[in-house]
Coordinates of C-alpha atoms in Angstrom, one line a residue:
M1 CA -147.7 -167.5 -168.3
N2 CA -147.3 -171.3 -168.3
S3 CA -146.9 -173.2 -164.9
D4 CA -144.1 -175.6 -166.1
L5 CA -141.8 -174.1 -163.5
Q6 CA -141.6 -176.6 -160.7
K7 CA -138.4 -178.1 -159.4
P8 CA -138.0 -181.0 -161.7
S9 CA -137.5 -184.8 -161.2
L10 CA -135.0 -186.4 -163.4
R11 CA -137.8 -187.3 -165.6
E12 CA -139.1 -183.6 -165.8
A13 CA -135.6 -182.4 -166.4
L14 CA -135.1 -184.7 -169.3
R15 CA -138.5 -183.8 -170.7
L16 CA -137.7 -180.0 -170.3
A17 CA -134.2 -180.5 -172.0
D18 CA -135.9 -182.3 -174.9
A19 CA -138.3 -179.5 -175.3
D20 CA -135.5 -177.0 -175.6
L21 CA -134.0 -179.1 -178.4
R22 CA -137.2 -179.7 -180.1
R23 CA -138.0 -175.8 -180.0
R24 CA -134.5 -175.0 -181.6
C25 CA -135.2 -177.7 -184.2
E26 CA -138.6 -176.1 -185.1
L27 CA -137.0 -172.4 -185.1
D28 CA -134.1 -173.5 -187.1
G29 CA -136.5 -175.2 -189.7
R30 CA -134.6 -178.6 -189.1
R31 CA -136.1 -182.1 -189.1
N32 CA -136.9 -183.0 -185.4
S33 CA -135.0 -186.2 -185.4
L34 CA -132.8 -187.7 -182.5
P35 CA -129.5 -187.5 -184.8
V36 CA -130.4 -183.7 -185.3
R37 CA -131.1 -183.2 -181.8
A38 CA -127.8 -184.8 -180.9
A39 CA -125.9 -182.8 -183.4
L40 CA -127.3 -179.7 -181.7
L41 CA -125.3 -180.5 -178.6
L42 CA -122.2 -179.3 -180.2
R43 CA -123.7 -175.8 -180.3
R44 CA -123.4 -173.5 -177.4
G45 CA -127.1 -172.6 -177.2
P46 CA -128.6 -175.9 -177.1
L47 CA -125.9 -177.4 -174.9
G48 CA -126.2 -174.6 -172.4
S49 CA -130.0 -175.1 -172.0
V50 CA -129.5 -178.9 -171.4
L51 CA -126.6 -178.2 -168.7
F52 CA -129.0 -175.7 -167.1
R53 CA -131.8 -178.5 -166.7
L54 CA -129.3 -181.0 -165.4
S55 CA -127.8 -178.7 -162.9
D56 CA -131.2 -177.5 -161.8
Y57 CA -132.3 -181.2 -161.2
T58 CA -129.1 -181.9 -159.2
H59 CA -129.7 -178.7 -157.1
A60 CA -133.0 -179.7 -156.2
R61 CA -131.9 -183.1 -155.0
G62 CA -129.2 -181.3 -152.8
W63 CA -126.0 -182.8 -154.9
R64 CA -124.1 -179.5 -154.5
L65 CA -120.8 -180.6 -155.9
L66 CA -122.3 -182.0 -159.1
T67 CA -124.4 -178.8 -159.3
K68 CA -121.1 -177.0 -159.1
L69 CA -119.6 -178.9 -161.8
L70 CA -122.4 -178.4 -164.1
Y71 CA -122.7 -174.8 -163.5
F72 CA -118.9 -174.3 -164.4
A73 CA -119.6 -176.7 -167.5
L74 CA -122.4 -174.3 -168.5
Y75 CA -120.2 -171.3 -168.0
F76 CA -117.0 -172.5 -169.8
M77 CA -118.6 -174.5 -172.5
A78 CA -121.9 -172.4 -173.3
R79 CA -120.5 -168.9 -172.1
A80 CA -123.7 -168.4 -170.2
E81 CA -124.7 -167.9 -166.5
V82 CA -128.0 -169.6 -165.9
H83 CA -128.4 -169.9 -162.2
V84 CA -130.0 -172.8 -160.6
G85 CA -133.3 -171.5 -158.9
A86 CA -134.4 -169.6 -162.0
R87 CA -137.8 -171.0 -163.0
I88 CA -138.0 -171.7 -166.8
G89 CA -140.4 -173.2 -168.8
P90 CA -140.0 -175.6 -171.7
G91 CA -138.7 -174.4 -174.9
L92 CA -135.7 -172.2 -173.8
V93 CA -133.4 -171.0 -176.6
L94 CA -130.0 -169.8 -175.9
P95 CA -127.8 -168.0 -178.4
D96 CA -124.8 -170.0 -179.8
I97 CA -122.6 -166.8 -179.2
G98 CA -123.3 -167.1 -175.4
G99 CA -123.4 -163.9 -173.0
V100 CA -126.8 -164.6 -171.3
G101 CA -127.1 -163.7 -167.8
I102 CA -130.2 -165.2 -165.7
P103 CA -130.2 -164.9 -162.2
A104 CA -131.9 -167.3 -159.6
F105 CA -134.8 -164.6 -159.2
A106 CA -136.3 -165.1 -162.7
D107 CA -139.5 -166.6 -163.8
I108 CA -139.6 -167.5 -167.6
G109 CA -142.3 -168.9 -169.3
R110 CA -142.5 -171.4 -172.4
N111 CA -140.8 -170.7 -175.7
C112 CA -138.7 -167.9 -174.9
T113 CA -135.7 -166.9 -177.1
F114 CA -132.6 -165.2 -176.5
L115 CA -130.9 -163.8 -179.5
G116 CA -127.5 -162.7 -178.2
P117 CA -125.8 -161.5 -175.1
A118 CA -128.4 -160.5 -172.4
L119 CA -128.8 -159.7 -168.8
L120 CA -131.5 -159.9 -166.4
T121 CA -130.8 -158.6 -162.8
I122 CA -132.5 -156.9 -160.0
G123 CA -129.4 -156.3 -157.9
G124 CA -128.7 -152.6 -157.2
M125 CA -132.1 -151.5 -158.2
E126 CA -134.0 -148.8 -155.7
G127 CA -136.8 -150.6 -153.7
V128 CA -136.2 -154.1 -154.7
D129 CA -136.4 -156.9 -152.1
L130 CA -133.8 -159.6 -153.1
G131 CA -135.8 -161.9 -150.6
S132 CA -139.0 -161.9 -152.6
D133 CA -139.2 -159.9 -155.9
R134 CA -138.5 -161.6 -159.2
I135 CA -138.1 -160.9 -162.7
V136 CA -141.2 -162.6 -164.5
I137 CA -141.3 -163.0 -168.3
G138 CA -144.3 -164.6 -170.1
D139 CA -144.5 -167.2 -172.8
D140 CA -143.0 -166.6 -176.5
C141 CA -141.0 -163.6 -175.5
I142 CA -138.0 -162.6 -177.7
I143 CA -135.0 -160.9 -175.9
G144 CA -132.8 -159.1 -178.3
H145 CA -128.9 -158.8 -178.6
N146 CA -127.4 -156.7 -175.6
A147 CA -130.8 -156.3 -174.2
R148 CA -131.1 -155.6 -170.5
I149 CA -134.0 -156.2 -167.9
M150 CA -133.5 -154.6 -164.6
G151 CA -135.6 -154.6 -161.6
A152 CA -138.6 -156.7 -160.5
V153 CA -140.0 -156.3 -163.9
R154 CA -143.0 -158.3 -165.4
L155 CA -143.4 -158.8 -169.0
A156 CA -146.8 -160.1 -170.7
D157 CA -146.6 -163.0 -173.1
A158 CA -145.3 -162.3 -176.5
T159 CA -143.3 -159.4 -175.5
Q160 CA -140.2 -158.5 -177.9
V161 CA -137.4 -156.5 -176.4
R162 CA -135.5 -155.1 -179.2
H163 CA -131.7 -155.1 -179.6
G164 CA -129.8 -153.0 -177.2
S165 CA -133.0 -152.1 -175.0
V166 CA -132.9 -151.4 -171.4
V167 CA -136.2 -152.4 -169.7
I168 CA -136.8 -151.0 -166.3
A169 CA -140.6 -151.0 -166.2
S170 CA -143.2 -153.7 -166.5
S171 CA -145.2 -154.2 -169.5
D172 CA -148.7 -155.9 -169.2
K173 CA -149.6 -155.8 -172.7
P174 CA -149.3 -159.2 -174.7
G175 CA -147.4 -158.6 -178.0
A176 CA -145.7 -155.3 -176.9
V177 CA -142.6 -154.4 -178.6
L178 CA -140.3 -152.5 -176.3
A179 CA -137.2 -150.6 -177.5
G180 CA -135.0 -147.8 -176.3
M181 CA -133.0 -146.9 -173.2
P182 CA -135.2 -147.0 -171.0
A183 CA -137.3 -149.3 -173.3
R184 CA -140.8 -147.8 -174.3
R185 CA -143.7 -149.7 -176.0
R186 CA -143.5 -149.0 -179.6
K187 CA -146.2 -150.9 -180.9
I188 CA -148.4 -154.1 -180.2
V189 CA -148.5 -157.2 -182.5
A190 CA -150.7 -160.2 -182.3
A191 CA -149.5 -162.7 -179.9
A192 CA -150.8 -165.7 -181.8
A193 CA -148.9 -164.7 -184.7
L194 CA -145.7 -164.2 -182.8
A195 CA -146.2 -167.8 -181.5
R196 CA -145.9 -169.0 -185.1
W197 CA -142.9 -166.9 -185.8
S198 CA -139.2 -168.0 -186.0
P199 CA -136.7 -165.3 -184.8
L200 CA -133.7 -167.3 -186.0
T201 CA -134.8 -167.2 -189.4
G202 CA -136.7 -164.0 -189.6
T203 CA -139.8 -165.9 -191.2
P204 CA -142.9 -167.7 -190.1
L205 CA -142.1 -171.2 -188.7
N206 CA -141.5 -173.8 -191.4
I207 CA -140.8 -171.2 -194.0
Q208 CA -137.1 -170.3 -194.8
G209 CA -136.2 -167.1 -196.8
E210 CA -133.7 -167.4 -199.6
A211 CA -130.3 -167.1 -199.2
S212 CA -128.0 -168.6 -201.9
M213 CA -124.4 -169.7 -201.7
I214 CA -121.9 -167.9 -203.9
E215 CA -119.1 -170.1 -205.4
Q216 CA -115.7 -169.3 -204.0
G217 CA -112.7 -170.9 -205.4
L218 CA -109.1 -171.5 -203.7
S219 CA -107.6 -168.6 -205.4
E220 CA -110.5 -166.2 -204.3
T221 CA -110.3 -167.6 -200.7
M222 CA -106.7 -166.8 -200.6
R223 CA -107.0 -163.4 -202.0
L224 CA -109.7 -162.4 -199.4
I225 CA -107.3 -163.7 -196.7
R226 CA -104.4 -161.7 -197.9
E227 CA -107.1 -158.5 -197.9
D228 CA -108.3 -159.2 -194.4
I229 CA -104.7 -159.5 -192.9
G230 CA -103.4 -156.5 -195.0
F231 CA -106.2 -154.3 -193.8
R232 CA -105.5 -155.4 -190.0
C233 CA -102.0 -154.6 -190.5
R234 CA -102.8 -151.2 -191.9
Y235 CA -105.3 -150.6 -189.1
E236 CA -102.6 -151.4 -186.6
K237 CA -99.8 -149.6 -188.4
K238 CA -97.8 -152.7 -189.0
P239 CA -95.8 -153.5 -192.2
D240 CA -97.7 -155.6 -194.6
T241 CA -95.1 -158.5 -194.9
V242 CA -95.3 -162.3 -194.8
L243 CA -93.6 -162.4 -191.5
T244 CA -96.2 -159.9 -190.0
A245 CA -99.0 -162.0 -191.6
L246 CA -97.8 -165.2 -189.8
K247 CA -97.4 -163.2 -186.4
M248 CA -101.1 -161.9 -186.9
M249 CA -102.3 -165.4 -187.1
F250 CA -101.9 -165.6 -183.2
N251 CA -104.3 -162.7 -182.8
P252 CA -107.9 -164.3 -182.0
G253 CA -109.7 -161.8 -184.4
V254 CA -107.5 -162.7 -187.3
F255 CA -107.6 -166.4 -186.8
A256 CA -111.4 -166.3 -186.4
V257 CA -111.7 -164.2 -189.9
V258 CA -109.5 -166.8 -191.4
V259 CA -111.4 -169.8 -189.9
Y260 CA -114.5 -168.3 -191.6
R261 CA -113.0 -167.8 -195.1
W262 CA -112.2 -171.6 -195.1
Q263 CA -115.6 -172.4 -193.8
K264 CA -117.1 -170.6 -196.7
F265 CA -114.9 -172.3 -199.1
F266 CA -115.8 -175.7 -197.9
A267 CA -119.4 -175.1 -197.8
A268 CA -119.3 -173.4 -201.3
H269 CA -117.6 -176.7 -202.5
H270 CA -120.2 -178.9 -200.6
L271 CA -117.7 -180.1 -198.2
L272 CA -120.2 -179.8 -195.4
P273 CA -118.3 -181.8 -192.8
L274 CA -115.3 -179.5 -193.0
A275 CA -117.5 -176.5 -193.3
K276 CA -119.1 -177.5 -190.0
L277 CA -116.0 -178.2 -188.3
M278 CA -114.6 -174.6 -189.2
E279 CA -117.9 -173.2 -187.9
Y280 CA -117.6 -175.2 -184.7
I281 CA -114.1 -173.9 -184.1
N282 CA -115.1 -170.4 -184.4
L283 CA -118.3 -170.9 -182.1
V284 CA -116.2 -172.8 -179.4
F285 CA -113.0 -170.8 -179.1
F286 CA -114.2 -167.4 -180.2
A287 CA -118.1 -167.2 -179.9
V288 CA -118.2 -166.0 -183.5
A289 CA -121.0 -167.2 -185.8
V290 CA -120.7 -166.1 -189.4
D291 CA -123.2 -167.7 -191.8
S292 CA -121.5 -169.5 -194.9
R293 CA -124.2 -167.7 -197.0
A294 CA -123.2 -164.0 -196.1
R295 CA -121.5 -162.2 -198.7
I296 CA -118.4 -160.3 -197.2
A297 CA -115.8 -158.8 -199.3
G298 CA -112.1 -158.3 -198.4
G299 CA -110.6 -156.5 -195.6
L300 CA -113.0 -157.8 -192.7
V301 CA -111.5 -157.1 -189.3
F302 CA -112.7 -158.4 -185.9
I303 CA -111.0 -156.2 -183.3
H304 CA -112.1 -158.5 -180.5
S305 CA -113.4 -161.8 -181.6
H306 CA -116.3 -162.4 -179.1
S307 CA -119.9 -162.7 -179.4
I308 CA -120.3 -161.8 -183.0
Y309 CA -123.0 -162.9 -185.2
I310 CA -123.6 -162.5 -188.8
G311 CA -126.5 -164.0 -190.6
P312 CA -127.1 -165.7 -193.9
R313 CA -128.7 -162.9 -195.8
V314 CA -126.0 -160.1 -195.2
T315 CA -123.7 -158.3 -197.8
I316 CA -121.0 -156.5 -196.2
G317 CA -118.5 -154.2 -198.4
R318 CA -114.7 -154.0 -197.9
N319 CA -112.6 -153.1 -195.1
C320 CA -115.3 -153.4 -192.4
L321 CA -114.3 -153.4 -188.6
L322 CA -116.4 -155.1 -186.1
F323 CA -115.5 -154.7 -182.4
H324 CA -117.4 -157.3 -180.3
Q325 CA -120.9 -158.2 -179.3
N326 CA -122.2 -157.3 -182.6
S327 CA -125.3 -158.9 -184.3
I328 CA -125.9 -158.2 -188.1
G329 CA -128.7 -159.9 -189.9
F330 CA -132.3 -159.9 -190.9
S331 CA -134.7 -158.6 -188.3
P332 CA -135.6 -161.3 -186.0
F333 CA -138.5 -159.5 -184.6
F334 CA -142.2 -159.8 -185.8
A335 CA -143.9 -156.9 -187.2
E336 CA -147.2 -157.4 -188.8
E337 CA -147.0 -155.1 -191.6
G338 CA -145.2 -157.7 -194.1
Q339 CA -142.2 -158.7 -192.9
D340 CA -138.9 -158.6 -195.1
A341 CA -136.5 -161.4 -194.3
R342 CA -133.7 -159.8 -196.3
G343 CA -130.6 -158.7 -194.2
P344 CA -128.8 -155.5 -194.3
V345 CA -126.4 -154.2 -197.3
I346 CA -123.4 -152.5 -195.7
G347 CA -121.1 -150.5 -197.6
D348 CA -117.2 -150.1 -197.6
D349 CA -115.2 -148.8 -194.7
V350 CA -117.9 -149.3 -192.2
I351 CA -117.0 -149.3 -188.5
V352 CA -119.4 -151.1 -186.1
G353 CA -118.9 -150.2 -182.3
A354 CA -118.9 -152.6 -179.3
G355 CA -122.5 -153.9 -178.5
A356 CA -124.0 -152.5 -181.8
S357 CA -126.5 -154.3 -183.9
I358 CA -127.7 -153.9 -187.4
C359 CA -130.7 -155.6 -188.4
G360 CA -133.4 -155.6 -191.2
P361 CA -133.4 -154.9 -194.8
I362 CA -131.7 -151.6 -194.8
T363 CA -128.7 -150.0 -196.7
V364 CA -125.8 -148.8 -194.8
G365 CA -123.6 -146.2 -196.6
S366 CA -120.0 -146.4 -197.1
G367 CA -118.0 -144.8 -194.5
T368 CA -120.6 -145.0 -191.8
K369 CA -119.8 -145.4 -188.1
V370 CA -122.2 -147.2 -185.8
A371 CA -121.8 -146.2 -182.4
V372 CA -121.3 -148.3 -179.4
N373 CA -124.5 -150.1 -178.2
S374 CA -126.5 -148.6 -181.0
T375 CA -129.3 -150.5 -182.8
L376 CA -129.5 -149.6 -186.5
D377 CA -132.6 -150.5 -188.4
V378 CA -133.2 -147.5 -191.0
D379 CA -131.3 -146.8 -194.0
C380 CA -128.4 -144.3 -193.6
P381 CA -126.3 -142.3 -196.2
D382 CA -122.5 -142.6 -196.8
N383 CA -120.2 -140.9 -194.1
S384 CA -122.9 -141.1 -191.3
V385 CA -122.4 -141.4 -187.6
M386 CA -125.3 -143.5 -186.3
F387 CA -126.1 -143.3 -182.5
G388 CA -129.0 -144.7 -180.0
V389 CA -131.8 -147.2 -179.7
P390 CA -133.0 -147.0 -182.2
A391 CA -130.0 -145.3 -184.0
R392 CA -130.4 -141.9 -185.8
Q393 CA -128.0 -140.0 -187.5
V394 CA -126.0 -137.5 -185.1
A395 CA -123.1 -136.2 -187.3
K396 CA -121.4 -136.7 -190.7
T397 CA -117.9 -137.6 -191.0

């Protein structure tokens, strides 16, 4: 684990913030230029890491009021709780959908990436001394969506904690892949290879997977919006009328879906500033990130529009329900046996429970229900009930 974890001077704080932005550019496959790094500050993840670096500096100088103001800005603008006192090396990447909690008693190494809502804590764990024990995470680690690290745990360099896993024991093997509740070591991958991997694109660094844009005209956009609102009305057993549709627009979940439909329309017609504006509205107000290159049929419903991520190489069928804190996309975790950067293909009438994740080049059958906090990474037939980390079929509907 690297030792760039001292209380920073202003120059050191700015250096760490710059390293965080450079790392995000690298993982996104973007040109590392000043305008691009400045534009990243419009996104919650990069903004959160910069606000943390500044609050850590003001805390070290004893400026308590300014520290509190920066901490509240971090919480309300980036939807993250990264406490001052946490020692975090350069290259920190926080998720754009927020939800990360990092306590003051955490040591995190270089180039660590959080993919979604995650929690690190030692409070309430048996045999833990809050005065001296710390969570220690090595360099180049990847922490998955809805992962939990609990107790005075030490994770070696290049550890990957899969979506929905709960880590309560240390892992001293570099390159370990941890999964399950409680998490167990499933395999070991080469740490050097993981350092050249981008969990944000599911590909090696500087290599982008293909994800083409589908043309979507104005009439098609309006049809999809009508289907989205119509299915929401049927789900809530309300009349599918124009008046009901107008009232539905005050529902955050419906509003977020409509904003996404216009985001895709603008992106398909190369009106990128307007597409980015729609994307930014969803990120800031609803913590929803849906890539314009995703292929999503009509009847999309967000029950609660919070911490939802849908990646670029995803296909979703008609009348699908997502609750909240869901991650759907390519597998962000490195696996040496020939990585496939495609996202899942999800059938019609699928329900994705709160905290559930679907990742990798898999096929999810129509009528499938993915249970709360499950992580689905295998194919499943129609009308399945999938549960667990990793998810397995437990019933048929």
